[in-house]
Each structure stands twice: as structure tokens, then as C-alpha cells.
Coordinates of C-alpha atoms in Angstrom, one line a residue:
Chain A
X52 CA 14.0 21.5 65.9
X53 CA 15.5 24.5 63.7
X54 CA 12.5 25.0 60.9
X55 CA 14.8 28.0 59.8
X56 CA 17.8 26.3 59.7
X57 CA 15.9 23.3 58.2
X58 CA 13.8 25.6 55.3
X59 CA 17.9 26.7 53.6
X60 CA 18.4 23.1 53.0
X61 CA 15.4 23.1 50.4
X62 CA 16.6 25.4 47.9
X63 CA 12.8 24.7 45.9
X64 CA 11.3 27.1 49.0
X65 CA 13.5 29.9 48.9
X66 CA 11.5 31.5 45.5
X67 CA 8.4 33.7 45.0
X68 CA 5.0 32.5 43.1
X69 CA 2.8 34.5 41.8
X70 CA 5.0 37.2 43.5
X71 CA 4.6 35.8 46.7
X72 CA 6.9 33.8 48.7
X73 CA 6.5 30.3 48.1
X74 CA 4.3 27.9 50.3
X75 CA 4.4 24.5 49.7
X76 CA 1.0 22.4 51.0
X77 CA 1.6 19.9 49.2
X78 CA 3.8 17.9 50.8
X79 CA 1.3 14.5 50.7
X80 CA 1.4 14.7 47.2
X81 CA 5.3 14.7 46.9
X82 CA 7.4 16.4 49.3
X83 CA 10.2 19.0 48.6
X84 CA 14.0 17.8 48.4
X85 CA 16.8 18.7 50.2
X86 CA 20.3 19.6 49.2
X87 CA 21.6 16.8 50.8
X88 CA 19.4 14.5 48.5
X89 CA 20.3 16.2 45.2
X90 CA 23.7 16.4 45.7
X91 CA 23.9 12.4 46.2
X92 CA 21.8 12.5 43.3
X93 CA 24.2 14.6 41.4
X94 CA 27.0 13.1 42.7
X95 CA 26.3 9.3 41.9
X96 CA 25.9 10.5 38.0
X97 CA 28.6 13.0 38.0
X98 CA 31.6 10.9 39.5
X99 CA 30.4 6.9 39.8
X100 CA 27.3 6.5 37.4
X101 CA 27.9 2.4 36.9
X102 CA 25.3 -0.5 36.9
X103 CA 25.2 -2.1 39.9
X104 CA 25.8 -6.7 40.6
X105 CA 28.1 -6.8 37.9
X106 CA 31.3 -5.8 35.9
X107 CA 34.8 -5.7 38.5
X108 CA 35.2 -2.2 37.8
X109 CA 36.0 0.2 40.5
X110 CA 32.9 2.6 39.4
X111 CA 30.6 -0.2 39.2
X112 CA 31.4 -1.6 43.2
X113 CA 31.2 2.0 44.5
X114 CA 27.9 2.2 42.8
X115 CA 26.9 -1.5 44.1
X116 CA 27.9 -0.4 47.7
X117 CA 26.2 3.2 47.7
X118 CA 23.0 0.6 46.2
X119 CA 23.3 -1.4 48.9
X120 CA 24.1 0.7 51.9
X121 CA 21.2 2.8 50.4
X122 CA 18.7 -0.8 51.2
X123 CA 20.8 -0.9 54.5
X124 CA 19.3 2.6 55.5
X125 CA 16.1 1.7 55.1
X126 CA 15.9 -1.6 56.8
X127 CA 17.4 0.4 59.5
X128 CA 14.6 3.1 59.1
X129 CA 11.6 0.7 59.1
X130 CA 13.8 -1.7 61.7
X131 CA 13.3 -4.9 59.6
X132 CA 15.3 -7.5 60.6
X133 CA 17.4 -8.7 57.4
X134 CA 17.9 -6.1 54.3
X135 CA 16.9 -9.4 52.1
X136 CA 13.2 -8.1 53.3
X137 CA 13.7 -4.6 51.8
X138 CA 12.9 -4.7 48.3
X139 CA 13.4 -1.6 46.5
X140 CA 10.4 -0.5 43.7
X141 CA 9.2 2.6 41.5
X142 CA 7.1 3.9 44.3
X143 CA 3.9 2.0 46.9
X144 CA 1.6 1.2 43.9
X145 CA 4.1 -1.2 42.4
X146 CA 5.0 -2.3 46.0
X147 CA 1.2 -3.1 46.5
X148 CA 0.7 -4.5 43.0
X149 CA 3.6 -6.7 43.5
X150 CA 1.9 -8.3 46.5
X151 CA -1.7 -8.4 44.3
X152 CA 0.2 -10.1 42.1
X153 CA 2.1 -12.5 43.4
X154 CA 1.1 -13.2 46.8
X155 CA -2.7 -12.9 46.4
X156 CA -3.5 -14.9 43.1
X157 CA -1.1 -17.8 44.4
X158 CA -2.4 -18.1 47.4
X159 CA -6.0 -17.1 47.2
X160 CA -9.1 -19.0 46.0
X161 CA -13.1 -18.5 45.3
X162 CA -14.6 -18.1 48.9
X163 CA -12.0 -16.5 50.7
X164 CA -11.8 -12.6 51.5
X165 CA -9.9 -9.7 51.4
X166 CA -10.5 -6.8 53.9
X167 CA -9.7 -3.4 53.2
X168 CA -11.2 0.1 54.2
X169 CA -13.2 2.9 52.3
X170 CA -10.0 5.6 53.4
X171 CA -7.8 3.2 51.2
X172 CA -6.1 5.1 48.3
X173 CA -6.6 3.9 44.5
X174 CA -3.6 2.3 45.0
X175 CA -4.9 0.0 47.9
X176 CA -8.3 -0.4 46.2
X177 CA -8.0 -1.6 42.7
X178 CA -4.9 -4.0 43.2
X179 CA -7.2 -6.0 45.5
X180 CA -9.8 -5.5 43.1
X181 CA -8.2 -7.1 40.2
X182 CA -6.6 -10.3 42.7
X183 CA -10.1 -10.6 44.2
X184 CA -11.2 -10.5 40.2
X185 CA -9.0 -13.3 38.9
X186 CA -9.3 -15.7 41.8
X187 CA -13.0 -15.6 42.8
X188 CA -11.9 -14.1 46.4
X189 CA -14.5 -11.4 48.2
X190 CA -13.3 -7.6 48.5
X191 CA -15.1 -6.3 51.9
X192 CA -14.5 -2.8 53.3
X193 CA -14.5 -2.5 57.4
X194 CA -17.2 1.0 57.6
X195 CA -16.0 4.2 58.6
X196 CA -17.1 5.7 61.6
X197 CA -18.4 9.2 61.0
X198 CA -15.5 11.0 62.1
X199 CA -13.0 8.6 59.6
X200 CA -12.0 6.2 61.5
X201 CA -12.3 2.4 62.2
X202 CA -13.6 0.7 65.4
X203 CA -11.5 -2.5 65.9
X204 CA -14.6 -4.4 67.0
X205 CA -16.0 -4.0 63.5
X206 CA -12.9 -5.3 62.3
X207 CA -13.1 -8.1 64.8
X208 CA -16.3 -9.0 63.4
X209 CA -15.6 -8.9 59.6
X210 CA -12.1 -10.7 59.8
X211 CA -12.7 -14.3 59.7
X212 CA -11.3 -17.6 58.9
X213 CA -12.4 -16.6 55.4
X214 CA -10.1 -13.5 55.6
X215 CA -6.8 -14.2 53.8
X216 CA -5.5 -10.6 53.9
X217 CA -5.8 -7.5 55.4
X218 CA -4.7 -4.3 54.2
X219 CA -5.1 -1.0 55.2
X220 CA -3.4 2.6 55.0
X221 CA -1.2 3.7 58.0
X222 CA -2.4 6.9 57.5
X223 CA -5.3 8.3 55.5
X224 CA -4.0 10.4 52.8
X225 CA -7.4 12.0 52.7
X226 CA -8.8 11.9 56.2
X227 CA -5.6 12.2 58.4
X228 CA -7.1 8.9 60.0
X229 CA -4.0 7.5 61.7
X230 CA -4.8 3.5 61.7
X231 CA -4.2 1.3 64.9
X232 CA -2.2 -1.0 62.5
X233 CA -0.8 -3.3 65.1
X234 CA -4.1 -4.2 66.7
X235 CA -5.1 -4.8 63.5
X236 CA -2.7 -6.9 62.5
X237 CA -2.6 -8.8 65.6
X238 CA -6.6 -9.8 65.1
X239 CA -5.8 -10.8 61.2
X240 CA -2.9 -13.1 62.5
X241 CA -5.4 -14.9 64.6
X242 CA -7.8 -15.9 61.7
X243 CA -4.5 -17.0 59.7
X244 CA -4.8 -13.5 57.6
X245 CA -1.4 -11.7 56.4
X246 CA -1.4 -7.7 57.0
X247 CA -0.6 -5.3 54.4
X248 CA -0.1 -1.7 55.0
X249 CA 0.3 0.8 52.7
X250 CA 2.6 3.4 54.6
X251 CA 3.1 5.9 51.7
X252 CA 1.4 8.9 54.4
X253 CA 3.3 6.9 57.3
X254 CA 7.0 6.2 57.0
X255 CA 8.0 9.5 55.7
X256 CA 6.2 11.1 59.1
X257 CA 6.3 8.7 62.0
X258 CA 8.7 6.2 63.4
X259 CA 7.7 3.0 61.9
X260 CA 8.7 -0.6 63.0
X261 CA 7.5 -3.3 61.2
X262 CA 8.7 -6.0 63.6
X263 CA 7.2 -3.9 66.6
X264 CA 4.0 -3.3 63.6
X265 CA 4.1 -7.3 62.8
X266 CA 2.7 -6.4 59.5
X267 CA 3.5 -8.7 56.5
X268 CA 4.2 -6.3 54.4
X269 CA 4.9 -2.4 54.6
X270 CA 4.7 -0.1 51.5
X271 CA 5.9 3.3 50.8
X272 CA 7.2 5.5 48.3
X273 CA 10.9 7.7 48.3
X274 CA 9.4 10.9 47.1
X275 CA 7.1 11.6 49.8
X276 CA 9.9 11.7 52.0
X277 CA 12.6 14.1 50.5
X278 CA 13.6 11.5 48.0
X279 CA 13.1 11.5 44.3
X280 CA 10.5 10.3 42.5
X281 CA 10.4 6.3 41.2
X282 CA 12.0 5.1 44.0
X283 CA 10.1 3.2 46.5
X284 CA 10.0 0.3 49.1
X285 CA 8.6 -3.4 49.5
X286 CA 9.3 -4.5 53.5
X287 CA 7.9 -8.0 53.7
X288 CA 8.6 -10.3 55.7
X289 CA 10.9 -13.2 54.6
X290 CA 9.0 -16.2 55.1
X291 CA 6.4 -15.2 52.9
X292 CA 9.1 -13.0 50.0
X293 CA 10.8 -16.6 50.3
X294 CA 7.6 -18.4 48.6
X295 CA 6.6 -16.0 46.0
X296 CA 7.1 -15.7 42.7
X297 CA 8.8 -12.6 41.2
X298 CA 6.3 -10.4 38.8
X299 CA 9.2 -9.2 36.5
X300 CA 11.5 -11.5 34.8
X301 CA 14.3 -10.8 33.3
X302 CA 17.8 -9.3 34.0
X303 CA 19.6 -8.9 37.2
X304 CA 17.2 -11.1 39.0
X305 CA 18.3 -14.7 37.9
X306 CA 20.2 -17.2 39.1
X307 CA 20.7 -20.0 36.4
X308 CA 19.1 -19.4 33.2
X309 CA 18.1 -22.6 30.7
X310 CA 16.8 -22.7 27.5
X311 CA 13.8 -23.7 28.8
X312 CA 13.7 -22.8 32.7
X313 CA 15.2 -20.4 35.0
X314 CA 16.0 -19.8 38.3
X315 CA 16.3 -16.8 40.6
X316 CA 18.4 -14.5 42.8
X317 CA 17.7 -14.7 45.9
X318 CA 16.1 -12.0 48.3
X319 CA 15.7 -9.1 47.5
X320 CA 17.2 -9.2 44.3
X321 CA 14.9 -11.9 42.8
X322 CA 12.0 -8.9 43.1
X323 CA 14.5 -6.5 40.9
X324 CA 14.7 -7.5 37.6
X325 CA 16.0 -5.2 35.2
X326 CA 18.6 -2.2 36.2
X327 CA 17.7 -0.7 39.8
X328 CA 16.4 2.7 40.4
X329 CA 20.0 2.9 41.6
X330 CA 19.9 7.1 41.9
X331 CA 16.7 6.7 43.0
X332 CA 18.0 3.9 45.9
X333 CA 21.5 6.5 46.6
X334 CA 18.8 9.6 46.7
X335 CA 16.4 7.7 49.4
X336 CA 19.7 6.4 51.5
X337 CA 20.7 10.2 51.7
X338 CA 17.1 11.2 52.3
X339 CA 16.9 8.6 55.3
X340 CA 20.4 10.1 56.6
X341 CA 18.7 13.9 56.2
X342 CA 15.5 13.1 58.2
X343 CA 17.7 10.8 61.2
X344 CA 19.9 13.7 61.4
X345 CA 16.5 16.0 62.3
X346 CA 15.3 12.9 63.9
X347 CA 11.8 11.4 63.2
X348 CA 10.3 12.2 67.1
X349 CA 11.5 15.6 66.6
X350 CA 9.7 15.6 63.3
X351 CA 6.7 13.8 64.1
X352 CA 6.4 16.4 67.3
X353 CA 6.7 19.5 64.9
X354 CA 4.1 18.0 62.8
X355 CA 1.5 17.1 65.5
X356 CA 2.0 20.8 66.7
X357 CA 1.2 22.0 63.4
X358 CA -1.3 20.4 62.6
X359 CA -3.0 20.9 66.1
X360 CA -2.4 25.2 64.7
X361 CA -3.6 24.8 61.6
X362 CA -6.6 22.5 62.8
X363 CA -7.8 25.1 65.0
X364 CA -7.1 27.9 62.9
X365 CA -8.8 26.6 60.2
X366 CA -12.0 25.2 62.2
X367 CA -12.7 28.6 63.7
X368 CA -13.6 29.8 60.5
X369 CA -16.7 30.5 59.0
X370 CA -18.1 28.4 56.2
X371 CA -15.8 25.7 56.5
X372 CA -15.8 22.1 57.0
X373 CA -13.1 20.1 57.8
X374 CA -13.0 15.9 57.1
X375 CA -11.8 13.4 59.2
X376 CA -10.9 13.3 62.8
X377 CA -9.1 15.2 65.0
X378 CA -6.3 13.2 65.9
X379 CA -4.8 13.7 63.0
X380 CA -1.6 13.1 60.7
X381 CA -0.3 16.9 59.8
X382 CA -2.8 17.4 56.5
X383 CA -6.0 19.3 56.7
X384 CA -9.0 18.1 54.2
X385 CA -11.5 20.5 53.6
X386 CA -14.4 22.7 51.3
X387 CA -15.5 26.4 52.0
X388 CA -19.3 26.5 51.3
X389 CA -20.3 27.7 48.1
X390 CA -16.8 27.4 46.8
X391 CA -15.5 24.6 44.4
X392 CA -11.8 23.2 45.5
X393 CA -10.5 23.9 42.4
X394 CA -11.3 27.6 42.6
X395 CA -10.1 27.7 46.4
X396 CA -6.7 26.1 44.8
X397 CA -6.4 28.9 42.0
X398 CA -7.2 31.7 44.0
X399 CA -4.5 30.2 46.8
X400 CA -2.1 30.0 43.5
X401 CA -2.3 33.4 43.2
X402 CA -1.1 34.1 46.5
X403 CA 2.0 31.8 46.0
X404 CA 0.1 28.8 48.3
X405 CA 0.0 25.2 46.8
X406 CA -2.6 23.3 47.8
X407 CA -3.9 20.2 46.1
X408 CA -7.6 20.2 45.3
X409 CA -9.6 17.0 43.8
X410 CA -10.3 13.9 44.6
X411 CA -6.9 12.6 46.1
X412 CA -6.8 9.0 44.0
X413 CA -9.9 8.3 46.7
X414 CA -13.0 8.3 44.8
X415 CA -14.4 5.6 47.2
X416 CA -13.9 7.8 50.0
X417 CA -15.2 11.4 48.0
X418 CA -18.5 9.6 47.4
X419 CA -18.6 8.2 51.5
X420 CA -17.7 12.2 52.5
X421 CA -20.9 13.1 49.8
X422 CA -18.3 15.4 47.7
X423 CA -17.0 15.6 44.4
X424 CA -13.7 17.1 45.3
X425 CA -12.0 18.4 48.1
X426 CA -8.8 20.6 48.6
X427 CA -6.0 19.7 50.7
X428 CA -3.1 21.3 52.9
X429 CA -0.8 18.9 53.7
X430 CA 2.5 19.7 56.4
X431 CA 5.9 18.6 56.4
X432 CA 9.0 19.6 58.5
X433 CA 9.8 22.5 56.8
X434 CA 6.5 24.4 56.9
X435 CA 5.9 27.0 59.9
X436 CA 2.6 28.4 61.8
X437 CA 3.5 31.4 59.2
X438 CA 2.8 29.2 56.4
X439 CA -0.6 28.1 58.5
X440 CA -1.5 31.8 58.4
X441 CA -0.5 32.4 55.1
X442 CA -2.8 29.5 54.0
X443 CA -5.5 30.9 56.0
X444 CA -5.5 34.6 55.0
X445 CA -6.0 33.1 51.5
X446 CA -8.9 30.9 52.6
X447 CA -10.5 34.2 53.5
X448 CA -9.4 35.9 50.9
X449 CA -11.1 33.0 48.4
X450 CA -14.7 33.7 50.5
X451 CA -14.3 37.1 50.2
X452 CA -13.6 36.7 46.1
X453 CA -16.3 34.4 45.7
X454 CA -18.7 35.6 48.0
X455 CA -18.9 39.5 47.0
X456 CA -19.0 40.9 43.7
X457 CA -20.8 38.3 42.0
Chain B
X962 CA -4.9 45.2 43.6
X963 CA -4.0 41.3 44.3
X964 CA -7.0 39.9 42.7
X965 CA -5.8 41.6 39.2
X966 CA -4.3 38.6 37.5
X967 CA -7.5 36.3 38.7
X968 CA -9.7 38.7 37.7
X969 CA -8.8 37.8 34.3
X970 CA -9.5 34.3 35.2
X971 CA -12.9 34.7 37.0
X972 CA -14.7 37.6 34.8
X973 CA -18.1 38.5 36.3
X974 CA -20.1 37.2 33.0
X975 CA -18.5 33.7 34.2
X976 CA -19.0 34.0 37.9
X977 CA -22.9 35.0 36.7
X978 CA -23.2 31.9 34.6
X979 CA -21.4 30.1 37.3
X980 CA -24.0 31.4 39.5
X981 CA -27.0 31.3 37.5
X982 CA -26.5 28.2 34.8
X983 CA -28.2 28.4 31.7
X984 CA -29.9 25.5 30.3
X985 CA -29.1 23.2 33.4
X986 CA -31.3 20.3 33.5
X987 CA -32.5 17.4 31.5
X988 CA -34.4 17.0 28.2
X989 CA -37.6 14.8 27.6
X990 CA -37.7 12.2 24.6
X991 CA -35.7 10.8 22.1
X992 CA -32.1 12.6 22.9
X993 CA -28.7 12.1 22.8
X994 CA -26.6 12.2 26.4
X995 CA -22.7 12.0 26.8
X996 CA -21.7 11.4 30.0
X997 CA -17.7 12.9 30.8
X998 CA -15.8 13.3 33.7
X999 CA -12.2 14.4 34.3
X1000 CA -10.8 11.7 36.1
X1001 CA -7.7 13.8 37.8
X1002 CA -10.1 16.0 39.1
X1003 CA -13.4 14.9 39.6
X1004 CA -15.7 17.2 38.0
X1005 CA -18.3 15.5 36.0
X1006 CA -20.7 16.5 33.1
X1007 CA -24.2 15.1 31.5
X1008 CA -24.6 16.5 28.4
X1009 CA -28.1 16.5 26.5
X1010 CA -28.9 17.0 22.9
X1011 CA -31.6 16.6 20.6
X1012 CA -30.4 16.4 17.1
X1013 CA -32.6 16.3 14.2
X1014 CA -31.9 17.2 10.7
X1015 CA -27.8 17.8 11.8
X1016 CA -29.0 20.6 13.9
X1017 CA -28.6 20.9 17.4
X1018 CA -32.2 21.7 18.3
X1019 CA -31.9 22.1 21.8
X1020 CA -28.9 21.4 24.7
X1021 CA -29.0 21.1 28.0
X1022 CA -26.4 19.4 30.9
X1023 CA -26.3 18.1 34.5
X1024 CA -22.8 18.0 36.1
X1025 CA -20.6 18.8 39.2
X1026 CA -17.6 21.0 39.2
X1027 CA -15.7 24.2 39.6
X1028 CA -16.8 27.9 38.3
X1029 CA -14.9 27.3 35.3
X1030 CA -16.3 23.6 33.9
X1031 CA -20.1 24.8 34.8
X1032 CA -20.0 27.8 33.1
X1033 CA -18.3 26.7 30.2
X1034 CA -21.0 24.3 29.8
X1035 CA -23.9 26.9 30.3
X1036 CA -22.2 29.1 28.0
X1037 CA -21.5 26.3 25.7
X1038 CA -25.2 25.3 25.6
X1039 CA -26.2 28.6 24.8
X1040 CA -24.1 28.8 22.1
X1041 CA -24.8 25.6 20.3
X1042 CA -28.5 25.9 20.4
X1043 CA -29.7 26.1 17.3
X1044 CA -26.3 25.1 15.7
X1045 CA -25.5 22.8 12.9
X1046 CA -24.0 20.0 13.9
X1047 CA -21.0 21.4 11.3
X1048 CA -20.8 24.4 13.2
X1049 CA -21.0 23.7 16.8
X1050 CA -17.2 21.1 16.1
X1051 CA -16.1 24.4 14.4
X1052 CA -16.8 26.3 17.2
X1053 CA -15.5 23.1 19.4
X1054 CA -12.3 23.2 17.4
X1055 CA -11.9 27.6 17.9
X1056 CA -12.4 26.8 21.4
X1057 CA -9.6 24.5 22.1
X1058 CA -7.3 27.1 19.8
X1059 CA -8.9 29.7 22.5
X1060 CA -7.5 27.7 25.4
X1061 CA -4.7 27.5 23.8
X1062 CA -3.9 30.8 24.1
X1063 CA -3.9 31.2 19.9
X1064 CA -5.8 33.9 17.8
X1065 CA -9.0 32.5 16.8
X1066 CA -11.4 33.6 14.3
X1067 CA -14.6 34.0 15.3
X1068 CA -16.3 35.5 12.0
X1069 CA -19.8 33.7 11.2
X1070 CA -19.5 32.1 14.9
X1071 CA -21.7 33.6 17.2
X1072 CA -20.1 32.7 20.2
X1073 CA -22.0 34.7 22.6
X1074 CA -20.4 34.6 26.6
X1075 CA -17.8 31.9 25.3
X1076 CA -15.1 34.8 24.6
X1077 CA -15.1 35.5 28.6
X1078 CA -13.3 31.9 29.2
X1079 CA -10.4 33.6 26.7
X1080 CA -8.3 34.4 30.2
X1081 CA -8.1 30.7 31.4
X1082 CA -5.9 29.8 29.0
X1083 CA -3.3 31.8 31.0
X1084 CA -4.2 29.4 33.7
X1085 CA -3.1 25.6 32.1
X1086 CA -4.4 23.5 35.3
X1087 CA -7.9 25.1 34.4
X1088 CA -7.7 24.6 30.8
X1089 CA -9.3 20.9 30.9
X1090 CA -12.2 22.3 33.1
X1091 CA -13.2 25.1 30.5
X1092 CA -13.0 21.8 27.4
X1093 CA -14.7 19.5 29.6
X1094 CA -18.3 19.9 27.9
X1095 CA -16.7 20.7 24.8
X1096 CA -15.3 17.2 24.6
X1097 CA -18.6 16.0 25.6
X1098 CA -20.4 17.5 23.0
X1099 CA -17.8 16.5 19.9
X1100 CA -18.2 12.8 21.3
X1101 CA -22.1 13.4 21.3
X1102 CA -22.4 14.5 18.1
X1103 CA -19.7 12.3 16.5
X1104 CA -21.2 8.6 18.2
X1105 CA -24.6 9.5 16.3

């Protein structure tokens, strides 16, 4: 894989901050974009901006195909098995909060559980929070092992016939934890569970099939993987899209309306009322074509070799400690002693490094690791080892800052 | 030369209050105590007052967070201590004209190390760490 070559298509890396070259860290957050994806951006609203499912106008069907193609991509990308499975959505929390919604107060009643893990993001917390709220259900967390991860005999023993769903991150945006979804999965389906997974630190870094997965459902958001932002995806499966109830009502997603009843689309569209995020859809399509051009084992190998650098870089330092295992996705959590994240963040700032520092929409999860806050460097395909070195000649710049003179 | 523009940031009166907080800790009896956190980030503040007679009599606070938030708030309690009520919002209301990055007028305000934190409002991510406590105390004072 060319890095160099790869780096010119991001035009947002070429720049200096703080009169330094740019380093971007902060890929987990949001990643960068390429050309590729704002020119299809640019393009759709320079020469074919149109709705999309209705008027006959020529504009209007090249926008409906470029919409559609855009959902063919990423059924391709996630290998689903129909495109009627791929809903599209403003990012994972709506995709999650559309399964809360809909899925889990239909079908969930006082006594029954739902299973989730202290790694989860806000996102995969509170929607389960608020179903297990309004129905009477049980919200119990599988423990962490010291090191972040799960033992699948714990979740052996906690899944039950109780246990009506089971969701869990792909990858810990915090820990790096990658989860063994598909064993998972496969011990929920015996006790008559569904699986969710919340891919948002998954799809836009490793190959991901759902069929091979069998999860239920598969979340993840656009702009963590060179698309924009507001543009994300619902995978489930269709047997279970097929019974629910949309959660928005409205335009584009009916069928018949009455004055006093309606009926809807059907899949996906019956999940999209309102106008699409239809440069949002065209911006992921050409993000999907970007990253299959690369290749995802080519990227997924970059990043494992990466991370493995900056891993060992970083743990031979003095006065550091790094969270979560290390097996790891490509982002590195960590505190140096004595020094608060936010401080580590503003003196990397200065040196033209962005880091994220805070509590990573994971309270849960600060309060297991005993912190307040943590800071963050977080890898994609376009960083280097030089950015690794960068990141950690600033780290000991930060102890020498706050450790002398003071 | 590189640690020129933080410098401005992290000034050594604010590393020292950083370092050695003033007034951290709890008070005994009837007080008043806000509790505030910043939600994007995490840091977190307990703020204790006794008030009698609209006079901030004594001050003191509990909390997590970065340089910035914990010395504000040791600085902060310093400065109020022995305030009326009146005065310590007027002093609230310079600061958040400090932060942002406006002239203030400081006569009849003894504001003590509070001037030091002048530089963060060069730094706008920081800014809600430095009015963290301040926030706290308006929303003591104001609930009583």
C-alpha cells in the first residue's frame, strides 16, 4: 500500500498547525476525506442536485440512481444479501435508536433482558436504557476482563432464555477491544436472542460480513470512513426490518395514505421518511469505491502494523499507561502520570498533533478504567510511523513541560 | 522557543495553583454546594459556600480536571472570599468578558491570580475549563 501516494488524495493533510505539519489522530472521531469523496459531493450539487423517488425528470433519475447504486455499494461492502436490508441513516446513533425504538419496545416485555457490555459507547448504552425503561425489560452488562475484553463463557452464562437482545461494539472505540462478534452471536441465537452490533470503529477498518457475522443488525456511520458527516447505515436483516414499524412518518416512506390510516414503502424505503441524506448516500458510495480501490486487507494490514509501532513505542515510555489490550484495533488510549489529557491535547496542539482527549461518549467505561478522562490517538490509512514519532516526541515534550519548571 | 505560544497558556502562577490548590476541600455546617461538570469533557467541580448576610464568607471546592479548570477554581476561591454576593457575579460576568478575549475593567475588583488565566482565551477548547467554577458559583449564589 502507497501511504504517500494515498496522503495527496486528502488535501485536509497537506497544511501546517500551529506551524507544524499537520497530524491527524483523530481519525475515531471522524476521519479525513478524500478528493474522490468531495468531488462526488461537489459534483451531485453542481450538475444533478434533484430529490430522489419522484418527478420524471432526467436530473431527478440520475440522482435516484447515483442514491441507489450509493445503497448498492454498501450492501456490497458489508456483503448483505438484498440492498432492501441497507437502510441508510444520519449516522450509528440513529441506526441504534431506530432498533431501541422499534424493535425493542414491540417486542420486549417486563422480565426479559438486554445484554450489553461496559466498552459500549453512549450511543449503545442509553438507547437500551430508555427500551429497557419503557418496557420493564433488565439492562445487564457482560464484565470486563482486566485487560478490556470479554470472556465468552461469561457471556455464556448471562445470556439466557430471558435475553431478548444482545448488543455489543465490534470494536471498542475506547479500549481497541476487538469483539468476537460472531461467537457471540451464535450463543444469543441459541437462547432465541437477536444480535446487534454497533460497527461505527469496525466497518470503516476491517472487512465486515454480516451474513458470515449472522448479526441481526450492523450499525455504522459514513464519516468515520472518508465519507461525510450525517450519513450513516442500518444493515438488518429482513425478516425482522419486514415486522417493524418505521420510527419516522412522513414523506417518501408511504405507500397509500388515508385520511385516517396509512401504509408504507416497502424495504428500505419504509425506514426513510423524509428527503434522503442523498449527498450524504453519493459521498459514502464514492468513499466505499476509494477504500476497495486501496482494498480493506491491505488497509486493515497497514493498520495492524501501525498500531503494533505506535503500541510499542508508546509503552516503552516512562510514566505512561496504556488501556485495553493488546490485540488491538489501530487507536491507542492512554494518561501520562501527573498530566491531565486535556493538557497532553493542548500541548500536542501546539505541535500541529490532534489527539482527542476526554471521556470518549464512554463514561461507563472512564469510571471501570478509575479515570476522569483519557486522551486518544486514533490511526487510519493515511497516517505513517512518522506520524507515530511525531506523536511521541510531543508526549515527551508534554512530560518535560509539565514536569520541570513548575 | 516552541513552548512560546503555550507559555502564554500555562503561566507559572497557574501551573503553581495547579500544583498547590488553594482552598481545596470541604466546609463544615450549614453551606451551600453546587455540583458542575462539563459533560464533553469530563472534568467535574464541587463548589462550597457559606453565605451569610450576601457575603461570601468563606469558599472552598472538590473537583477533577485539567491544569486550567483546577486553578481557575483555586484562584476563583481566593478571590471571592470575603465578596459580596454583588460582587463576586460582577467579577463572574468580567471573567467570561476575559475569556472572551475583550478588555475588562478590573477597577474596585481585586482579582488577585485571576488575570493569569487572561491567555486561555487565545485557546477556545480551553475556555469552558477556565468558566467551569465560575458557572458553579453564579448558580450557587443565584439558587439561594
Amino acid at each position: 500500500m502507497d501511504v504517500k501516494a494515498i496522503r495527496e488524495q486528502f488535501p485536509i493533510l497537506n497544511q501546517e498547525v500551529n506551524g507544524h505539519p499537520f497530524v491527524y489522530l483523530d481519525s475515531s472521531a471522524t476521519s479525513q476525506k478524500p478528493i474522490q469523496v468531495i468531488e462526488a459531493v461537489d459534483t451531485y450539487y453542481r450538475t444533478y442536485n434533484s430529490n430522489v423517488h419522484r418527478g420524471v425528470h432526467t436530473l431527478g433519475t440520475k440522482a435516484t440512481t447515483a442514491y441507489e447504486g450509493a445503497r448498492e455499494k454498501v450492501r456490497r461492502f458489508i456483503h448483505a444479501s438484498s440492498s432492501a436490508e441497507i437502510i441508510f441513516t444520519r449516522g450509528t446513533t440513529t441506526a441504534i435508536n431506530t432498533i431501541a425504538t422499534s424493535y425493542a419496545r414491540t417486542n420486549l416485555q417486563a422480565g426479559d433482558e438486554i445484554i450489553i457490555t461496559p466498552m459500549e459507547h453512549h450511543s449503545n448504552i442509553i438507547p437500551w436504557q430508555q427500551a429497557a425503561k419503557a418496557t420493564g425489560a433488565t439492562l445487564k452488562y457482560i464484565p470486563l476482563q482486566e485487560d478490556g475484553t470479554i470472556r465468552l463463557e461469561d457471556v455464556r452464562e448471562m445470556v439466557s432464555e430471558q435475553t431478548k437482545i444482545v448488543a455489543m461494539t465490534h470494536v471498542s472505540n475506547v479500549l481497541g477491544t476487538i469483539n468476537p462478534i460472531k461467537e457471540v452471536a451464535t450463543i444469543a441465537h441459541d437462547h432465541g436472542a437477536i444480535m446487534v452490533v454497533d460497527g461505527a470503529q469496525g466497518a470503516p477498518h476491517m472487512k465486515v460480513d454480516v451474513q458470515e457475522l449472522d448479526c441481526d443488525f450492523y450499525a455504522f456511520s459514513g464519516h468515520k470512513m472518508c465519507a461525510p458527516t450525517g450519513i450513516g447505515v442500518l444493515y438488518g436483516k429482513k425478516e425482522l426490518l419486514e415486522n417493524m414499524e418505521p420510527v419516522e412518518f412522513g414523506g417518501e416512506m408511504i405507500d397509500f395514505v388515508n385520511l385516517y390510516d396509512s401504509t408504507w414503502k416497502e424495504l428500505p424505503w419504509k425506514f426513510e421518511g423524509g428527503t434522503p441524506i442523498i449527498a450524504g448516500a453519493i459521498g459514502l458510495g464514492a468513499a466505499i469505491d476509494f477504500i476497495e480501490d486501496i482494498g480493506m486487507d491491505a488497509i486493515s494490514k497497514h493498520e495492524e502494523k501501525l498500531a503494533t509501532y505506535a503500541y510499542e513505542k508508546m509503552q516503552a515510555m516512562d510514566g505512561i499507561t496504556i488501556y485495553g489490550p493488546k490485540h488491538r484495533a489501530a487507536l491507542i488510549t492512554f494518561n501520562l502520570d501527573d498530566v491531565h489529557p486535556h493538557d497532553t491535547a493542548t500541548v500536542l496542539d501546539a505541535d500541529g498533533i490532534a489527539v482527542r482527549a476526554g471521556h470518549h461518549c464512554a463514561q461507563p467505561l472512564m469510571r471501570w478504567l478509575d479515570v476522569t478522562a483519557t486522551a486518544r490517538a486514533s490511526l487510519y490509512l493515511y497516517n505513517t510511523e512518522e506520524d507515530v514519532d511525531r506523536l511521541v516526541d510531543g508526549l515527551k515534550k508534554t512530560k518535560e513541560y509539565f514536569g520541570n519548571g513548575f | 522557543m516552541a513552548f512560546n505560544n503555550l507559555d502564554t497558556l500555562y503561566r507559572q502562577v497557574i501551573m503553581d495553583h495547579y500544583k498547590n490548590p488553594r482552598n481545596k476541600g470541604n466546609l463544615d455546617g450549614d453551606t451551600l454546594t453546587v455540583d458542575m461538570n462539563n459533560p464533553t469533557c469530563g472534568d467535574r467541580i464541587q463548589l462550597n459556600m457559606q453565605v451569610e448576610d450576601g457575603i461570601v464568607k468563606d469558599a472552598k471546592f472538590e473537583g477533577e480536571g485539567c491544569s486550567i479548570s483546577m486553578a481557575s477554581a483555586s484562584m476563583m476561591t481566593q478571590a471571592i472570599k470575603g465578596l459580596e454576593v454583588e460582587k463576586a457575579l460582577k467579577m463572574s460576568e468580567m471573567f467570561s468578558k476575559m475569556m472572551l478575549g475583550e478588555d475588562v475593567d478590573t477597577t474596585g475588583l481585586d482579582v488577585g491570580d485571576i488575570e493569569a488565566l487572561q491567555g486561555v482565551s487565545k485557546f477556545p477548547a480551553r475556555i469552558k475549563c477556565a468558566t467551569l467554577c465560575w458557572k458553579a458559583m453564579e448558580k450557587g449564589v443565584k439558587d439561594e
